[in-house]
Coordinates of C-alpha atoms in Angstrom, one line a residue:
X1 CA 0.0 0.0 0.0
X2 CA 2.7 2.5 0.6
X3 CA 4.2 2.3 -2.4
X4 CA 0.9 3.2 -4.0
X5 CA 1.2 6.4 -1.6
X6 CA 4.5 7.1 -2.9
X7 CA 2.9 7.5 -6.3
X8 CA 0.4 9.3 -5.0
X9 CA -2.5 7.0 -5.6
X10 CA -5.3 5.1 -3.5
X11 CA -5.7 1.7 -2.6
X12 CA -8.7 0.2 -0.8
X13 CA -7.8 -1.9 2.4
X14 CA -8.4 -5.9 0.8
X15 CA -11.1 -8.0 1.8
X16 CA -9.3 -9.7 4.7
X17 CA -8.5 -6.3 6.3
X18 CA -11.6 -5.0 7.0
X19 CA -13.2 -8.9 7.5
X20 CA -10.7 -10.8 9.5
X21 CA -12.9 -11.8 12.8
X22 CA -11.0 -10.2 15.5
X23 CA -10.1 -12.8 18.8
X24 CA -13.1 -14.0 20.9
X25 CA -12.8 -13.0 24.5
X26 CA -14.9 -12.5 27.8
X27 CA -16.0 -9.0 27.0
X28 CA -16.4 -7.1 30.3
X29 CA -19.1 -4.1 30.7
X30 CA -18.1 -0.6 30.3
X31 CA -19.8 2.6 31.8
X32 CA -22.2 4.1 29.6
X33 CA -21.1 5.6 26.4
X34 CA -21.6 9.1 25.6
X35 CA -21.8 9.9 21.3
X36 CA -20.9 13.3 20.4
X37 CA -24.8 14.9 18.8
X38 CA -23.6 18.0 17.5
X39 CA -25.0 18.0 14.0
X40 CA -21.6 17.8 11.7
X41 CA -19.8 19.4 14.2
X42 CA -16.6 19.6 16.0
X43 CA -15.4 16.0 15.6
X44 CA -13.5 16.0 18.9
X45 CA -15.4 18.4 21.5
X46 CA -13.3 20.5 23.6
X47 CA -10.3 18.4 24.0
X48 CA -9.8 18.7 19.9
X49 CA -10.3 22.6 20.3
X50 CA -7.7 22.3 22.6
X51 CA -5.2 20.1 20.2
X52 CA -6.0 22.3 16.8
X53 CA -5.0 25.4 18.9
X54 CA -1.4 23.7 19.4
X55 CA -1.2 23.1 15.8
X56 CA 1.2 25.7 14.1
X57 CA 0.8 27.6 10.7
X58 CA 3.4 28.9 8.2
X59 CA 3.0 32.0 9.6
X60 CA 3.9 31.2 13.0
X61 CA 6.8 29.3 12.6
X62 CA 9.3 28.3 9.4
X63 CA 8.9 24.8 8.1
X64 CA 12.5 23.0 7.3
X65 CA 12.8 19.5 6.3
X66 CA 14.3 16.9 8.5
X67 CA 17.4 15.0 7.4
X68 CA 16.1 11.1 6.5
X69 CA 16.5 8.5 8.8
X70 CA 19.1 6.9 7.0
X71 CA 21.2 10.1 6.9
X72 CA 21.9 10.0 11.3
X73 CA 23.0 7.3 13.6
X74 CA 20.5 4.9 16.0
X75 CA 20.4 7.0 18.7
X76 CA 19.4 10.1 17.0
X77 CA 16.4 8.4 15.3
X78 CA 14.2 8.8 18.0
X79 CA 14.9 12.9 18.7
X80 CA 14.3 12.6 15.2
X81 CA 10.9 10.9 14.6
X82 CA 9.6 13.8 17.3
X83 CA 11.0 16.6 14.5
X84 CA 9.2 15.1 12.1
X85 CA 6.2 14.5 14.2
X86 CA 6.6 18.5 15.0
X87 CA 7.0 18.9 11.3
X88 CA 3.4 17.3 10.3
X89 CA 1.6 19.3 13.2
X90 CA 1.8 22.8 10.8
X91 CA -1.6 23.1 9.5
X92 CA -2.2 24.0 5.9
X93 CA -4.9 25.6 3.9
X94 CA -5.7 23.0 0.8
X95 CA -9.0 24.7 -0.4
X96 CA -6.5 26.9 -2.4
X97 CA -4.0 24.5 -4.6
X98 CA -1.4 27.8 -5.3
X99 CA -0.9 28.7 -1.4
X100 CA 2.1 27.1 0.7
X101 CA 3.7 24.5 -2.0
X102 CA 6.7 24.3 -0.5
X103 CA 5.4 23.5 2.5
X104 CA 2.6 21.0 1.6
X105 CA 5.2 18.9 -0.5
X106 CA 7.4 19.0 2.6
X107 CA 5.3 17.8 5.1
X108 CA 3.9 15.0 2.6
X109 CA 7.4 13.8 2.2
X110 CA 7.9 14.1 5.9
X111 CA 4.4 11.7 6.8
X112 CA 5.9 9.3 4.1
X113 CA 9.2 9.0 5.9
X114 CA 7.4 8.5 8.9
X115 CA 5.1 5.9 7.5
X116 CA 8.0 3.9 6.1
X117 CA 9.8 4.4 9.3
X118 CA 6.7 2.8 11.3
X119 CA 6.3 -0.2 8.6
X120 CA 9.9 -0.9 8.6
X121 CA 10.0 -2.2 12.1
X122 CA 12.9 -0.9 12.7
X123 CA 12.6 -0.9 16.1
X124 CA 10.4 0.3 18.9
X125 CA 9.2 4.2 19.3
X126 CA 9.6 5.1 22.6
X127 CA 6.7 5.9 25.1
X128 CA 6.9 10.0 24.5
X129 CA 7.4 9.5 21.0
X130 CA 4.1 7.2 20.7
X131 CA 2.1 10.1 22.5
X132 CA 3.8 13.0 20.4
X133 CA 2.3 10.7 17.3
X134 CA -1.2 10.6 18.6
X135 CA -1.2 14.1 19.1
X136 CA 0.1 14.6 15.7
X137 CA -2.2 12.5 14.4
X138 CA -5.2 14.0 16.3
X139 CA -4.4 17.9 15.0
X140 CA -4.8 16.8 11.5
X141 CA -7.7 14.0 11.4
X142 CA -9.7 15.2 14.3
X143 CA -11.9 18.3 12.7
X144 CA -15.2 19.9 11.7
X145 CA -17.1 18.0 9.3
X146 CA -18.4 20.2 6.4
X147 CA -21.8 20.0 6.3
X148 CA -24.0 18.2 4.2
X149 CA -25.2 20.1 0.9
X150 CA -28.9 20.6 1.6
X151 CA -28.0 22.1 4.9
X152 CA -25.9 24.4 2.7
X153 CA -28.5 26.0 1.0
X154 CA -31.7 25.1 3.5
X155 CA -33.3 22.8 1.3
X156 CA -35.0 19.8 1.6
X157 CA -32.8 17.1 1.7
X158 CA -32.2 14.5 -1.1
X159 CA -32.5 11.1 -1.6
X160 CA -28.7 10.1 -0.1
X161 CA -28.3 7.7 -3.5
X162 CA -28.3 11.2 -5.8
X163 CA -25.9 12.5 -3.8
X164 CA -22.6 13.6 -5.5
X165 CA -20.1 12.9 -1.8
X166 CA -17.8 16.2 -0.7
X167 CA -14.4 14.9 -1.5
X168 CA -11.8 15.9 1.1
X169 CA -9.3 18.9 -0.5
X170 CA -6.4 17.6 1.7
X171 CA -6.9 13.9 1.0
X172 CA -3.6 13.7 0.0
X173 CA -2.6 14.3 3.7
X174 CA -4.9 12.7 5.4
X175 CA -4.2 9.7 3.8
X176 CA -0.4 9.3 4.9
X177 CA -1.9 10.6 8.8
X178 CA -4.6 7.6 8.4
X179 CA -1.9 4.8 6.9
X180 CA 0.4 5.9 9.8
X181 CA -2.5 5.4 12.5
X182 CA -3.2 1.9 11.1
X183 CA 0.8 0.8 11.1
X184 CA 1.2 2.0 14.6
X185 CA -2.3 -0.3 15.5
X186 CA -0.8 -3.5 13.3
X187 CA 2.8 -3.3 14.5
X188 CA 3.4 -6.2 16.4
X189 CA 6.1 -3.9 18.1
X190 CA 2.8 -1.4 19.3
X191 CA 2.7 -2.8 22.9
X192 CA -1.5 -2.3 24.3
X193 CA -0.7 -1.8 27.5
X194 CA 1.2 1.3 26.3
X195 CA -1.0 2.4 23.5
X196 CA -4.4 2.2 25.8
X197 CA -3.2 5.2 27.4
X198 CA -3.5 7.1 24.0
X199 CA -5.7 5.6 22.0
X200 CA -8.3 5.8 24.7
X201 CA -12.1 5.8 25.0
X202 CA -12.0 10.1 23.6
X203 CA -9.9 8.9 20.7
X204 CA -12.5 6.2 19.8
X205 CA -15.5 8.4 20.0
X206 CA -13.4 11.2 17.9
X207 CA -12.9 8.5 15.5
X208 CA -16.4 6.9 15.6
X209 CA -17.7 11.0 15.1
X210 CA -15.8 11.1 11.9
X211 CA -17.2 8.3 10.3
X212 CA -20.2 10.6 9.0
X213 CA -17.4 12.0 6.8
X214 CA -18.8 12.6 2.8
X215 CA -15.7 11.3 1.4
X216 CA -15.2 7.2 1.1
X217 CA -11.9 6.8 1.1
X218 CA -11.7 8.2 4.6
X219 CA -14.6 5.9 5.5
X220 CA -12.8 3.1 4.3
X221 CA -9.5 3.8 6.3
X222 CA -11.8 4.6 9.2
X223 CA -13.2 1.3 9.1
X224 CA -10.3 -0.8 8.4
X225 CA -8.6 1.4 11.6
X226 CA -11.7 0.9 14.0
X227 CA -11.7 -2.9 13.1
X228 CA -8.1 -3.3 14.0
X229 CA -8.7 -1.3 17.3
X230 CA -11.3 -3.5 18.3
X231 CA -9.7 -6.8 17.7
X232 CA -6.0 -5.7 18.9
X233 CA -7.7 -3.7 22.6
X234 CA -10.0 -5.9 24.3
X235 CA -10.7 -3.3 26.6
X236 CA -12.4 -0.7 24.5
X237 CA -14.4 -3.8 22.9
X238 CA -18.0 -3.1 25.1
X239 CA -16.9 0.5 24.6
X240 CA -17.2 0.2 21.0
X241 CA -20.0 -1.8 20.7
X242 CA -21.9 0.9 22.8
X243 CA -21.0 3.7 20.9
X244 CA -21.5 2.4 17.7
X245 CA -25.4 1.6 19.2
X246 CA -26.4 5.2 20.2
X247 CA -25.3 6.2 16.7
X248 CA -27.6 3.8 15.3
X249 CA -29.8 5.2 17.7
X250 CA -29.7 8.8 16.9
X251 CA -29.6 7.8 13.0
X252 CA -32.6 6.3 13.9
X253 CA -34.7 8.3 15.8
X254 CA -33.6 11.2 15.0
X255 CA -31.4 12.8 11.7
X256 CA -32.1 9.6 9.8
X257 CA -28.7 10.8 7.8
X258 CA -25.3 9.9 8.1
X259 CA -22.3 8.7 5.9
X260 CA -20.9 6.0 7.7
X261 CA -23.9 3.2 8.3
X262 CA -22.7 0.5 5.9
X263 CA -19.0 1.0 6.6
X264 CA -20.1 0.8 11.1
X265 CA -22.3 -2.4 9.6
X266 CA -19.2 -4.0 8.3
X267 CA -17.7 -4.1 10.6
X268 CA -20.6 -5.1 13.1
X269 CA -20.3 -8.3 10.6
X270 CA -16.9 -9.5 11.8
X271 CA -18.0 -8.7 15.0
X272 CA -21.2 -10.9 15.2
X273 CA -19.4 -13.4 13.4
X274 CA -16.9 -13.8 16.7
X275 CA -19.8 -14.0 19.3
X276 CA -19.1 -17.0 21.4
X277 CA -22.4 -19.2 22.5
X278 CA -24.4 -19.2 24.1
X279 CA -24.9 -15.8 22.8
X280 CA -25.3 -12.9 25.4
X281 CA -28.1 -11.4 26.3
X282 CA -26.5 -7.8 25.3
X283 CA -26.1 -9.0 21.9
X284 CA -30.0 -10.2 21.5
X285 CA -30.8 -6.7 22.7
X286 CA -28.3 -5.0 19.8
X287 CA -30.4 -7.5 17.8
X288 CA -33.6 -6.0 18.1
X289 CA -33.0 -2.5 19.6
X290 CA -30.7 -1.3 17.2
X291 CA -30.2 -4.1 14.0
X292 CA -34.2 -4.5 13.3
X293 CA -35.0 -0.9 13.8
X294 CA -32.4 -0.1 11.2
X295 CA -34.8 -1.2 8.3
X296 CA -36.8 1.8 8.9
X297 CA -35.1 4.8 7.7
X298 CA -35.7 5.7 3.6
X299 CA -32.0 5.7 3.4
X300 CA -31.9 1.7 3.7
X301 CA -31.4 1.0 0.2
X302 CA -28.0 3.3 1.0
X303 CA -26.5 0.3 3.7
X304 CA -29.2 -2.7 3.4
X305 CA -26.6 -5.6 2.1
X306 CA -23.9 -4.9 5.3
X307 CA -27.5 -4.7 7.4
X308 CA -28.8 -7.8 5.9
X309 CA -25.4 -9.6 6.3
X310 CA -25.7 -8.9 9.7
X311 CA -28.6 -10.0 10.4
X312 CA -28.3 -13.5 8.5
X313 CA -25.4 -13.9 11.0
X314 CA -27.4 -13.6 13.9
X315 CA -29.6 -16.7 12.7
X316 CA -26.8 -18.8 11.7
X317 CA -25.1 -18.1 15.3
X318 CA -28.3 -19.0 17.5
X319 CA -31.4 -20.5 15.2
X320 CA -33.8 -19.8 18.0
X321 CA -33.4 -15.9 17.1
X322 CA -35.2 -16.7 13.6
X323 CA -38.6 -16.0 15.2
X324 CA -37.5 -12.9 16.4
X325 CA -35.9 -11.4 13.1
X326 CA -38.6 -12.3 10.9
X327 CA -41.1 -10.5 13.0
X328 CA -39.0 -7.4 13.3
X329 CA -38.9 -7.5 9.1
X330 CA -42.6 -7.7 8.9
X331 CA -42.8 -4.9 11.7
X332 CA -40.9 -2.8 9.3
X333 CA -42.0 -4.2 5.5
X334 CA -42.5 -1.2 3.8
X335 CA -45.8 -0.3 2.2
X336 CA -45.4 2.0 -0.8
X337 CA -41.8 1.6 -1.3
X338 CA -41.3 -1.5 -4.1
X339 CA -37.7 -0.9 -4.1
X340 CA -37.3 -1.6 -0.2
X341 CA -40.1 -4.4 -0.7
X342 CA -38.0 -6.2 -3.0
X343 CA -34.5 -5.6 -0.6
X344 CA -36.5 -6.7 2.2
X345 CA -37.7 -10.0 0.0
X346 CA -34.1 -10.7 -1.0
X347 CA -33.5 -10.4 3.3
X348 CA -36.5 -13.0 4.5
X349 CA -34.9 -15.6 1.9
X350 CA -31.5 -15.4 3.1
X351 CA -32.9 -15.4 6.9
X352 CA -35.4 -18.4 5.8
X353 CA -32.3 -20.7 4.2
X354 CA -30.6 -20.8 7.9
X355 CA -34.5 -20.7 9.6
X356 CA -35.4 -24.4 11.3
X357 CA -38.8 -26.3 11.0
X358 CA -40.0 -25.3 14.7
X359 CA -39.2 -21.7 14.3
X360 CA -40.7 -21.5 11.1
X361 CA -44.1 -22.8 11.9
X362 CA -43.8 -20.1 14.7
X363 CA -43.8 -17.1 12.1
X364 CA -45.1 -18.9 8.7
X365 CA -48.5 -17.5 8.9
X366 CA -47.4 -13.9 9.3
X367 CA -44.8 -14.6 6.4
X368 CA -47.1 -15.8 4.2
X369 CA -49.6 -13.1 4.7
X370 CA -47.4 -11.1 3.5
X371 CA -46.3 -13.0 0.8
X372 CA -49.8 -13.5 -0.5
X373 CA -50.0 -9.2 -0.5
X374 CA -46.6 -9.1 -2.5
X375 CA -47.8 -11.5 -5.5
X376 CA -50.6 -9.5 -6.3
X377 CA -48.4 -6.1 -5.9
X378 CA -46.2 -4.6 -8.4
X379 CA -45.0 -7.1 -11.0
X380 CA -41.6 -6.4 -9.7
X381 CA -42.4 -7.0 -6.2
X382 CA -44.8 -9.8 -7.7
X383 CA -42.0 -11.6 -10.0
X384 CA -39.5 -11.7 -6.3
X385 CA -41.8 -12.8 -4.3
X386 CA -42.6 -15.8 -6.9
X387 CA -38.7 -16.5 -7.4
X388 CA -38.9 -17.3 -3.4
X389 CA -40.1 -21.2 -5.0
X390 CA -36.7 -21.3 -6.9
X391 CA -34.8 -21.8 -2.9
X392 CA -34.7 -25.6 -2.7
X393 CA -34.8 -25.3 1.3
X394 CA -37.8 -23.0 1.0
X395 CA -40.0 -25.2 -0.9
X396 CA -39.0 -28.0 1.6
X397 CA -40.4 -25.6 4.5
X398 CA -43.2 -24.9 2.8
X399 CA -43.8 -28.4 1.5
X400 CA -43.8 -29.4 5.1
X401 CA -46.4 -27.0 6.0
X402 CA -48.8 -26.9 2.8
X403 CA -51.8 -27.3 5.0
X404 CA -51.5 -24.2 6.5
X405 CA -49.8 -21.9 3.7
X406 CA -52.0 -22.9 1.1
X407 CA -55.0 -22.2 2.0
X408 CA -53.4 -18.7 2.9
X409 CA -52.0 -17.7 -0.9
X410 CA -54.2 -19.7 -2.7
X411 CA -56.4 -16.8 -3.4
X412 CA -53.5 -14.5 -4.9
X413 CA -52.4 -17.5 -7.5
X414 CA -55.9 -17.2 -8.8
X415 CA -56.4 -13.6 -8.8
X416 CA -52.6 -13.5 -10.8
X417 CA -53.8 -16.3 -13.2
X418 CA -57.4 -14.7 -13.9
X419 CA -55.9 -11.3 -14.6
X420 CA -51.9 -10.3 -14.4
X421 CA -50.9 -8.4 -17.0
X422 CA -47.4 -9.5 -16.8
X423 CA -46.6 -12.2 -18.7
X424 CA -43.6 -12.9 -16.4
X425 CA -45.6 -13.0 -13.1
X426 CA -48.3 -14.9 -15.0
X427 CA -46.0 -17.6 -16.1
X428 CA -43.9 -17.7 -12.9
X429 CA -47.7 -18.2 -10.7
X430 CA -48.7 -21.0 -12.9
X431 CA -45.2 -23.0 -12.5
X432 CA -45.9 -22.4 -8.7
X433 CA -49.5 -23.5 -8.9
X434 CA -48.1 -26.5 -10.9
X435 CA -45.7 -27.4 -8.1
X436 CA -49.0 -27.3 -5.4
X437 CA -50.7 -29.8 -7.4
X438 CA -47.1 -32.2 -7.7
X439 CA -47.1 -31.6 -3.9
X440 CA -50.7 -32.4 -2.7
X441 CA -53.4 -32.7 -5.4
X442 CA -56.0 -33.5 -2.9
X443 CA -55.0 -29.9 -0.8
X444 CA -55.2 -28.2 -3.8
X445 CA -58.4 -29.3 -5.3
X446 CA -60.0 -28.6 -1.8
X447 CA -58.4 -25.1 -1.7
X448 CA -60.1 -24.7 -5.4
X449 CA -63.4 -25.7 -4.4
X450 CA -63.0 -23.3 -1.2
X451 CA -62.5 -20.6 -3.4
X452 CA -65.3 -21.5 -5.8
X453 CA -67.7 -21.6 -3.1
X454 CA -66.2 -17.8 -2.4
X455 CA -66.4 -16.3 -5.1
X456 CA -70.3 -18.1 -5.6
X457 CA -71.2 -16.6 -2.0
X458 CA -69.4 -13.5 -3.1
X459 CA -70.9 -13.1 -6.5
X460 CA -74.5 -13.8 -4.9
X461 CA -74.0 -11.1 -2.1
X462 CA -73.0 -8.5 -5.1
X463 CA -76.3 -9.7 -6.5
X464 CA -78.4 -9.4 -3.6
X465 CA -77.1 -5.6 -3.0
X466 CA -77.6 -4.8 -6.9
X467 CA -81.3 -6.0 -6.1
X468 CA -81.4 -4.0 -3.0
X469 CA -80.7 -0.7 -4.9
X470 CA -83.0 -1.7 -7.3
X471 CA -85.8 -1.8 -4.7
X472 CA -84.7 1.6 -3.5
X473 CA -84.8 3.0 -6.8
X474 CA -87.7 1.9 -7.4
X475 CA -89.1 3.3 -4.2
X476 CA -88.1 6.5 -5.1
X477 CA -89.4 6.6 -8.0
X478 CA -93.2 6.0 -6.7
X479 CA -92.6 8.1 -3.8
X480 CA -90.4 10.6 -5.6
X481 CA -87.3 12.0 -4.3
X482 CA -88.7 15.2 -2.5
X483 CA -90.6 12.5 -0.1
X484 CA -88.1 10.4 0.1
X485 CA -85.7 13.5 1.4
X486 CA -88.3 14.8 4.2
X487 CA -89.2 11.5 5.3

């Protein structure tokens, strides 16, 4: 990766990086964990107030380059990591490309040596020098948030997926600070015991705050960094957990907008997939206080695969929670929305694959309810709904429990096969009415006469209130209206 830096290009973290599950452990409770909720605001509070104002500008000091760590002997390499460090705290304006060159290119050459220095192992930074590094790092990543573009201009916001993001003018920076951070936190020579005292519950929440950042590539070193953290310090592992909750929570409940849902998700995912059983009852709560109630916001489409992953894992850790998820997706199917319909679909087949027999004659007649609403809905919703008889482990549930689901969607297949426009959904239902009658011709014929002797009893009460307002009619006629009126 660095010597993609050195070229001055971008390289996502790989697949194992942000997916690794980090080391199983007995997780012990932390206080209560406060989220900062100013709207796009200071990243850091007060304390990062207090480390911006120690950051130095051109004009309050002269920035020299350092000689390279080749260039002096071993025991001057550590007096001068700290110059550099003192190099990279000058803060420079990159909203205007023409203004301090020199000094940009010399502190992006300095973060380089430094980031080479760090990956090169060449042996461990000492205590002050480790804390003179967090603070560097915290004057330049720790800041306000630009905020979004409809609050901008006051209007209404848009739909997040039309959204052009805000790229970040001093990427080019940031980068080298964030690849620094995350070869400190993978050094095998970072001893925790040390780092703790710096990388500490503020640092996290700073770090967690910027996550709502507009620009991916920070998102993705942010997540790849926070990932690490949380597998490498067991401490801050209930800590995390917590914080990441009441951001879900204030998403939620209350701006229903932030950058950083899928990316906080992900790695949720590696998370859940390291819960050791018999799963805690902490977890079940995230489950359902936080992980079902995230299928709510409009913005869904924006994070639903990470959110759906999640959720899947949940059922394949503990089968009994099968119940439990499928009744918080019918809590939350949307009603006008096809496009969610169709995510949320795509969800309850993946959570009914790892759903067992008992659970599933728990929920089947609330699924199938649903189901039946679906294939007489949109044809897009209609034709996904019907592809649900394509899962080999579905039709085996379902085959199981014919008697009851049946009887239940019968009356769509008819109403799709009397009169879908489609030619798609029309097909699809008669396959699936075809595979009814392979399954249990004697069910099927019952459910047909059922529905015959509905539509007779039907068809005779629209009869007997056709004759009813003939009568009145009629009435009126002899009485005439007037009467009719003051009587």
């Amino acid at each position: 990766m660095f010597k993609k830096i050195m070229k001055g290009g971008h390289k996502k973290p790989s697949k194992s990086d942000s997916h690794d599950p980090p080391p199983t452990g007995n997780d012990r409770n932390s206080a209560p964990v406060m989220v900062n909720h100013a709207s796009r605001g200071g990243a850091g509070g007060t304390s990062v107030a207090n480390s911006a104002a120690m950051a130095m500008t051109p004009a309050s000091g002269t920035m020299e380059p350092a000689p390279l760590f080749r260039d002096v002997p071993v025991s001057d390499k550590q007096n001068l990591f700290l110059k550099k460090l003192h190099i990279c705290c000058f803060s420079l304006d990159f909203t205007d490309t023409m203004k301090n060159v020199r000094e940009k290119e010399i502190k992006r050459q300095t973060l380089m040596e430094l980031v080479e220095f760090i990956q090169s192992g060449s042996g461990k930074i000492s205590e002050s020098c480790q804390e003179e590094m967090i603070r560097m790092i915290s004057i330049n990543i720790f800041r306000s948030l630009p905020p979004a573009s409809h609050e901008n201009t006051g209007q209404e916001p848009t739909d997040p997926e039309e959204d052009e993001p805000s790229l970040e003018p001093a990427w080019p920076h940031l980068q080298l600070v964030y690849e620094l951070l995350l070869r400190y936190v993978v050094s095998s020579d970072t001893d925790t015991k040390v780092a703790k005292r710096y990388i500490d519950h503020s640092f996290v929440l700073k770090l967690l705050d910027l996550f709502d950042s507009e620009d991916p590539r920070e998102r993705e070193y942010l997540k790849t960094i926070l990932h690490r953290i949380y597998g490498k310090f067991m401490v801050h592992r209930p800590f995390i957990r917590k914080a990441i909750n009441n951001i879900f929570y204030r998403f939620i409940y209350e701006i229903e907008r932030h950058c950083g849902i899928g990316e906080l998700l992900e790695i949720l995912g590696s998370i859940i997939n390291g819960f050791a059983l018999p799963m805690k009852e902490e977890h079940k709560l995230f489950l359902v206080r936080a992980l079902l109630p995230l299928h709510k916001p409009k913005s869904v489409v924006m994070y639903h695969p990470q959110l759906s992953y999640c959720i899947t894992q949940f059922v394949e850790k503990d089968f009994k929670l099968a119940d439990t998820v499928i009744r918080g997706l019918l809590k939350y199917w949307p009603v006008t929305n096809c496009q969610k319909e169709i995510l949320f679909l795509g969800e309850l087949e993946e959570v009914l694959e790892a759903t067992q027999a008992a659970e599933f004659q728990r929920c089947m007649v609330q699924i199938f309810k649903q189901i039946s609403r679906c294939l007489n809905s949109s044809f897009q919703v209609a034709e996904r709904a019907l592809f649900l008889w394509n899962n080999e482990r579905i039709v085996t549930l379902i085959a199981q429990n014919r008697a009851v689901i049946l009887p239940i969607i019968f009356e769509a297949f008819e109403r799709n096969i009397d009169g879908h426009w489609n030619q798609a959904v029309h097909g699809l239902t008669a396959n699936v009415r075809k595979m009814f009658i392979e399954m249990d011709a004697e069910l099927f014929e019952e459910c047909q006469k059922r529905h015959a002797e509905k539509q007779a009893k039907a068809k005779e009460e629209e009869d007997q209130r056709e004759l009813n307002w003939k009568r009145l009619a009629e009435a009126a006629a002899q009485n005439g209206v007037a009467d009719m009126v003051t009587d």
